[in-house]
XYZ file of C-alpha atoms in Angstrom:
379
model
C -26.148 -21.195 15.422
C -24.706 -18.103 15.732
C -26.137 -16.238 18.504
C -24.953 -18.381 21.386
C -21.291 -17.979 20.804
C -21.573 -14.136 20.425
C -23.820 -14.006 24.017
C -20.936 -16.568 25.226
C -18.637 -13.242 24.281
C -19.997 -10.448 25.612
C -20.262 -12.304 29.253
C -17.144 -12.902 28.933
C -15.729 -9.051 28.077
C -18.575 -8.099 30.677
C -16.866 -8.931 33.704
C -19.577 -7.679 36.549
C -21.977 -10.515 34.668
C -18.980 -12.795 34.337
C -18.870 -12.775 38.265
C -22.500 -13.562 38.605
C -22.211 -16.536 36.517
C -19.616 -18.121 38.182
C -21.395 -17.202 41.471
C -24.404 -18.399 41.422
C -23.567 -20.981 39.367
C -21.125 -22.154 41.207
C -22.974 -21.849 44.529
C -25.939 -24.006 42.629
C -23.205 -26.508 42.080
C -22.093 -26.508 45.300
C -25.674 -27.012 47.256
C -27.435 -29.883 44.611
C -24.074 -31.770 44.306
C -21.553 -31.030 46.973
C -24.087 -31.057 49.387
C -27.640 -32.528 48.487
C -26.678 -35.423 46.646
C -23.649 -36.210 48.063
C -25.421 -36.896 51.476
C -28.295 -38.333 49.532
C -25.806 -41.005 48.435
C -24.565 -41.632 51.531
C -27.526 -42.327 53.608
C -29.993 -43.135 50.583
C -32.342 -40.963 52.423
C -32.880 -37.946 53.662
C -35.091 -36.170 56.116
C -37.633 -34.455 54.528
C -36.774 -30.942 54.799
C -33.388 -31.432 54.074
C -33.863 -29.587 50.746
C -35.017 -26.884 52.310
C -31.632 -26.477 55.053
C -29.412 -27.291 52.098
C -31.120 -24.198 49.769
C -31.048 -22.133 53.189
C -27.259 -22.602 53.819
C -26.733 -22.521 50.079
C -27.849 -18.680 49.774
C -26.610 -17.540 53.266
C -22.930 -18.996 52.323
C -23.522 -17.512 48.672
C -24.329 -13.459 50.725
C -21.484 -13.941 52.656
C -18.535 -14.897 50.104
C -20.478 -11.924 48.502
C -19.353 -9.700 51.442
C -15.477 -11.254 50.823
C -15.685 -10.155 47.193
C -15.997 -6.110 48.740
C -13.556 -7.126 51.279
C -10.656 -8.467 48.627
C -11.537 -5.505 46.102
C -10.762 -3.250 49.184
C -7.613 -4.977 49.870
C -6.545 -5.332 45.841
C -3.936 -3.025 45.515
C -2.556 -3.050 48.760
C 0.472 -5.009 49.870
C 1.035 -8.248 49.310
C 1.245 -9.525 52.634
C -2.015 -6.990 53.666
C -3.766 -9.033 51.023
C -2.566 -12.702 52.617
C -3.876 -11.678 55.954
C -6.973 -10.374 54.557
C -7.581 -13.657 52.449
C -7.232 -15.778 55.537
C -8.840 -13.630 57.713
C -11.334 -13.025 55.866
C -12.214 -16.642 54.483
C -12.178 -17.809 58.408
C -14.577 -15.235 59.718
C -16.486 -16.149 56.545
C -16.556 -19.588 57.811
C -16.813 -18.962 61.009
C -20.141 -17.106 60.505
C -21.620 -19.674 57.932
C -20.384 -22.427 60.352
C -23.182 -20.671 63.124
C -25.975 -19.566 60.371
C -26.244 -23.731 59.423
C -25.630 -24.480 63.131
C -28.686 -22.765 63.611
C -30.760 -23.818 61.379
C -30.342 -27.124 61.580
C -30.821 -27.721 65.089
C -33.586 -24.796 65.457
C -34.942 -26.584 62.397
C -33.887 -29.888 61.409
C -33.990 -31.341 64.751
C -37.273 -30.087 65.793
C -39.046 -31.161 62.658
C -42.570 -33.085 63.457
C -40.728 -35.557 61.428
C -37.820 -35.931 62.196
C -38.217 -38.838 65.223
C -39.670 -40.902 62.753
C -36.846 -40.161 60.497
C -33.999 -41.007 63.064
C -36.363 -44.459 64.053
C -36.410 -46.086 60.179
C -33.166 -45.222 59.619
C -31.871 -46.395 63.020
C -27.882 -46.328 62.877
C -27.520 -44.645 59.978
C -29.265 -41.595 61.227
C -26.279 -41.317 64.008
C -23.274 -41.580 61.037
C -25.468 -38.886 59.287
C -25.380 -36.444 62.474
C -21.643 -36.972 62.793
C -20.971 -36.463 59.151
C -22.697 -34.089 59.299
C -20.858 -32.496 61.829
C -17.425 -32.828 60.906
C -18.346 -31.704 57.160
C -19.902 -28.362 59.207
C -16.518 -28.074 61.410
C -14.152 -28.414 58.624
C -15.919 -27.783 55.500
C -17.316 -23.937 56.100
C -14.030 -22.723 56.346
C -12.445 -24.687 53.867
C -14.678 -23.919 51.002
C -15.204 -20.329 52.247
C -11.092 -20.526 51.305
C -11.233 -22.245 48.413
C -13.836 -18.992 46.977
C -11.253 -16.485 48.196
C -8.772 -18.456 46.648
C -10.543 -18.877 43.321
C -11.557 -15.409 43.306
C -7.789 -13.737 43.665
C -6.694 -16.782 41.033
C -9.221 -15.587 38.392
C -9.012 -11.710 39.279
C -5.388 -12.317 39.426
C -5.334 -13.936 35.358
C -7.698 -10.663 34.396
C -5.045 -8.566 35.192
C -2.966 -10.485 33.481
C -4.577 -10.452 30.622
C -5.723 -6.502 30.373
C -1.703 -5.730 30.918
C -1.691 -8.600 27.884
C -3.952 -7.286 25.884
C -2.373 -3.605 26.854
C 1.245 -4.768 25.945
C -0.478 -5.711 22.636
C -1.973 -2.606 21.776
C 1.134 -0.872 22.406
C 3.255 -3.215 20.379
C 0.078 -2.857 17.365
C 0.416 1.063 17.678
C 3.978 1.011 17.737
C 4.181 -0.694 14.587
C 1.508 1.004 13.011
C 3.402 4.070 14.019
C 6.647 2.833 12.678
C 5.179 1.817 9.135
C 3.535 5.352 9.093
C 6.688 7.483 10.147
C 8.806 5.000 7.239
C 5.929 5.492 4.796
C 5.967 9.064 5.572
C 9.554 10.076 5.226
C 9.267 11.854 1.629
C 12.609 13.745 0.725
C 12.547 17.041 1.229
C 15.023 17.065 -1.762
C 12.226 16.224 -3.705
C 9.760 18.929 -2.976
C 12.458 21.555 -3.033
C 13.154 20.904 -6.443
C 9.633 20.415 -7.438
C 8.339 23.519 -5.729
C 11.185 25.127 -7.304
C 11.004 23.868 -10.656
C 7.405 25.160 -10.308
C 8.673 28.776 -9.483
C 10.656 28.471 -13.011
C 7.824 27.798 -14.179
C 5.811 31.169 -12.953
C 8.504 33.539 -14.072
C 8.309 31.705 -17.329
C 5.072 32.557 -17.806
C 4.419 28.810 -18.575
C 1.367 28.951 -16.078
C -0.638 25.832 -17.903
C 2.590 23.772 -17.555
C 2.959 24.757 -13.607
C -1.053 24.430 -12.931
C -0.476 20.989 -14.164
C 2.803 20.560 -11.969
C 0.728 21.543 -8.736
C -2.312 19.651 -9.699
C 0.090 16.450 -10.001
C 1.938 17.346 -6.977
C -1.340 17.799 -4.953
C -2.677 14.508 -6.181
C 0.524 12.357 -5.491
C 0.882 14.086 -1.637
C -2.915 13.485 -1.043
C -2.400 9.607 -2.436
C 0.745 9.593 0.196
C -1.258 10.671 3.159
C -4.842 9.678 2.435
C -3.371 5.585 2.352
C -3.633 3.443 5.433
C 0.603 2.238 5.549
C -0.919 -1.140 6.826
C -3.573 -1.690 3.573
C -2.021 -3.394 0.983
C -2.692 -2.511 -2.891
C -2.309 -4.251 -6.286
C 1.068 -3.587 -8.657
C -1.530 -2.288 -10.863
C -2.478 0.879 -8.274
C 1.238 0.948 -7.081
C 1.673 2.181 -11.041
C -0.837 4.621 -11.136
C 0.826 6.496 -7.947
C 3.990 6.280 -9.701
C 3.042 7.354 -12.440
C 1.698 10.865 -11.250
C 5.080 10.692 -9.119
C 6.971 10.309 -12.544
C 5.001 12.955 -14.039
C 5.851 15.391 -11.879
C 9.786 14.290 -12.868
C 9.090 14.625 -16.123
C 8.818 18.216 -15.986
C 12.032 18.467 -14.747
C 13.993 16.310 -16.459
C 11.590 16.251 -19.699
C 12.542 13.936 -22.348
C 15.909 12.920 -20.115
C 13.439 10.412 -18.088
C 12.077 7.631 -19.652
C 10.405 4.360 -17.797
C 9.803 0.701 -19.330
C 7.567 -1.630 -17.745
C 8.208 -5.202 -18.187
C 4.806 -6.433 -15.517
C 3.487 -9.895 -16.576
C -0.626 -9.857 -15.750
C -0.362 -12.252 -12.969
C 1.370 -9.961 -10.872
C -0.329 -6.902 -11.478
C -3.053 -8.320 -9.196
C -0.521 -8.619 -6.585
C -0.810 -6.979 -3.280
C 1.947 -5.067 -1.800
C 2.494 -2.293 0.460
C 1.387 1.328 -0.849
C 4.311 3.446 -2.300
C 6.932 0.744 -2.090
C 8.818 1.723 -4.886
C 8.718 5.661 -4.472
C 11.247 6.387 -2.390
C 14.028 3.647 -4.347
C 12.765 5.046 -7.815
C 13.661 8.842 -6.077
C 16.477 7.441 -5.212
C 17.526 6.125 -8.783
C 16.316 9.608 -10.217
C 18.206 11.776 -7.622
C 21.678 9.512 -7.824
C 21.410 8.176 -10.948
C 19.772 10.096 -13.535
C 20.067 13.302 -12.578
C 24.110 12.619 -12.812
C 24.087 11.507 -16.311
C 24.181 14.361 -19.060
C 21.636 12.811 -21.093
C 19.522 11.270 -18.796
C 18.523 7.786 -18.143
C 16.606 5.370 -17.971
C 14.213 3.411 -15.275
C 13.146 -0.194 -16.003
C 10.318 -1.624 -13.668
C 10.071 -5.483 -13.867
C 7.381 -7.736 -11.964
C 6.849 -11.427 -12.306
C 5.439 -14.436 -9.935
C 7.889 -17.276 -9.384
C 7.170 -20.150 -6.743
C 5.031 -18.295 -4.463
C 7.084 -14.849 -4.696
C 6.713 -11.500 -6.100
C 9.428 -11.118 -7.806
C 10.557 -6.649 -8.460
C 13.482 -5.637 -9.982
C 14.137 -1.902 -10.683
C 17.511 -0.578 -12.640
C 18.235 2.197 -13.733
C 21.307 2.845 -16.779
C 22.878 6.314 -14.266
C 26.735 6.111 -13.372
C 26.268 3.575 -10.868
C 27.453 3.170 -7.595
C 30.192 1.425 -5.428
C 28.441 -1.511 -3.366
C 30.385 -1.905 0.206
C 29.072 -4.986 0.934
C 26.384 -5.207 -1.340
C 24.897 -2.744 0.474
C 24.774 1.249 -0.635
C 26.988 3.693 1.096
C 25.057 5.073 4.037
C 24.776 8.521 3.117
C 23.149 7.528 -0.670
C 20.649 4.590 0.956
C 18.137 5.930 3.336
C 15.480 5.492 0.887
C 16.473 1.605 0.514
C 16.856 1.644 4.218
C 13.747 2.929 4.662
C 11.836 0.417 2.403
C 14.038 -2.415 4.298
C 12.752 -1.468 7.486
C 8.985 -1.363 5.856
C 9.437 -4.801 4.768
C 10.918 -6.190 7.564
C 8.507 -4.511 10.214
C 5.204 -6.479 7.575
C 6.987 -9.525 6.328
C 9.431 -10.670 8.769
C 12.424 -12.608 7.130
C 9.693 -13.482 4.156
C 11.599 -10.823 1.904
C 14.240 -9.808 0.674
C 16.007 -7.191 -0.829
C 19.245 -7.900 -3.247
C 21.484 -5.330 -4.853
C 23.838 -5.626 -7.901
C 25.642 -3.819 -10.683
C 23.652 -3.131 -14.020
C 25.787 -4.023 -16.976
C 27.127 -1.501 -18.282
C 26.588 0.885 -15.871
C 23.918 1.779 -13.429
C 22.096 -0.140 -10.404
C 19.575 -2.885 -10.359
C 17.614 -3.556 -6.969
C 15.722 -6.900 -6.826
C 12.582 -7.241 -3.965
C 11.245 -10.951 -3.303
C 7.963 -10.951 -1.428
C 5.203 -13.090 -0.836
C 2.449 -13.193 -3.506
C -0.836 -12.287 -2.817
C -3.405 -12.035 -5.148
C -6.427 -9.251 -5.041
C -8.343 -11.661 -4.161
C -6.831 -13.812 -1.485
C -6.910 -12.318 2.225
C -4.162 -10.146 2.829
């Protein structure tokens, strides 16, 4: 059941065997119906070797809209007007020369048939509308259908063009926004490596080399998570944790027992899918704003729950807060949000959102809706 649609496919993306099909096929078509049977019903009889013309003028009419095809790929990217005269041109000589190659075969070979007199004598009259059919179909038909293949031919050449600059425009578009997730995904502060790397140097002159091995080893893991991730692969809340966690442990060094975190994740939507390292770069930014400014620390709270179709995130932190203009962050503290806005927008369209409010008493609390999807539904 399967195998004809795929064979359907390939002739289709195989477009020298695409051009034989229609071809010969529709040359076939052309000589049993158009021509045979058509006359067939006319008269209700034939002459014998009838069959025999009307395969003959089939095949030469099907070797010389052949020579047209060389002729039009010739003339393809010329002008416009170049390609007009050639299409006329061309399709009249065509028909001009199949006119003469049926000419002669059917009086050097119709007419002279043994059996043709007895032909003409049962079917009396009818024989003489035949041979006058027969010869205004010759007179006006070569040429016309010889034009209707060129026209057919530049039509469907014409719509493959069309669709490679498509399917091109496409590809572009796809690499563009695969290019735009990875550039977003890949923006890690630099802030945030300077002050690991150094806090890793403090380390060294410390002498504390088990605590800084660990440091690097954590570091190393977290970067090679960050790159090795396709930005367009989805993972579960549950991994999203994991590589925070390493993230957080590198903080922790730093800011030692100044950092806490408190998950609040109901089951259900730790099997939710969202995009990798989604929350990095607005947890750095609650860290480098927030905590960081607060004498004795702070505190990060990491919420997750599914409500009518939505993931529903919320992340606050208890630092000194921040001024909204708008709801929005000032520009020069938001480029991680702005950065995970773009993300969002760029792989859910206006299915998400991203809200942003005051944390009572003091601090910021950022809340992400997003479509739920489970581990195991399609992504």
């Amino acid at each position: 059941r399967r195998i004809a649609p795929v064979k359907l496919q390939n002739i289709i993306k195989h477009r020298p065997t695409l051009f034989w099909v229609f071809h010969l096929r529709g040359w076939a078509l052309w000589g049993i119906v158009g021509k045979y049977l058509y006359t067939a019903m006319l008269l209700e009889e034939v002459a014998p070797s009838y069959p025999t013309y009307v395969a003959g003028i089939t095949v030469i009419g099907l070797l010389i809209s052949l020579l047209l095809r060389y002729l039009y790929r010739f003339l393809w990217d010329r002008a416009l007007w170049i390609q007009a005269i050639g299409l006329i041109g061309g399709s009249s000589l065509a028909g001009y020369l199949w006119l003469k190659a049926r000419g002669y075969l059917y009086y050097g070979w119709i007419e002279k048939a043994y059996d043709m007199a007895a032909w003409k004598e049962k079917l009396g009259d009818a024989a003489e509308i035949y041979q006058k059919v027969s010869f205004v179909e010759s007179n006006t038909g070569s040429i016309t259908i010889m034009l209707a293949w060129s026209v057919l031919y530049f039509a469907i050449k014409s719509y493959r063009v069309f669709q490679d600059v498509r399917e091109s425009a496409l590809t572009s578009a796809a690499q563009a926004h695969e290019a735009q997730l990875k550039m977003l995904r890949y923006q890690l502060n630099p802030h945030f490596l300077f002050n690991t790397l150094n806090a890793i140097s403090t380390l060294i002159l410390e002498q504390n080399t088990e605590l800084a091995n660990r440091m690097v080893t954590k570091l190393s893991s977290f970067l090679r998570y960050s790159l090795d991730n396709d930005p367009k692969q989805r993972i579960t809340l549950a991994q999203e944790h994991e590589a925070l966690q390493l993230y957080l442990d590198i903080e922790k060094v730093r800011f030692e027992e100044r950092l806490s975190l408190e998950l609040n994740i109901e089951d259900q939507a730790r099997t939710a899918l969202i995009p990798s390292l989604l929350l990095q770069p607005l947890i750095e930014n609650a860290i480098k704003y927030g905590i960081a400014r607060a004498e004795g620390g702070g505190n990060l709270v990491i919420s997750a729950k599914v409500f009518a179709g939505d993931l529903l995130i919320e992340l606050s932190d208890d630092g000194p807060g921040c001024e909204l203009i708008d709801g929005q962050l000032p520009e020069s503290k938001g480029v991680g949000l702005s950065n995970t806005r773009e993300r969002l927008a760029t792989i859910y369209g206006s299915g998400h959102s991203i809200k942003l409010s005051n944390t009572e008493p003091h601090g910021l609390t950022i809340c992400i809706r997003i479509p739920y999807t489970p581990k195991h539904s399609p992504a």
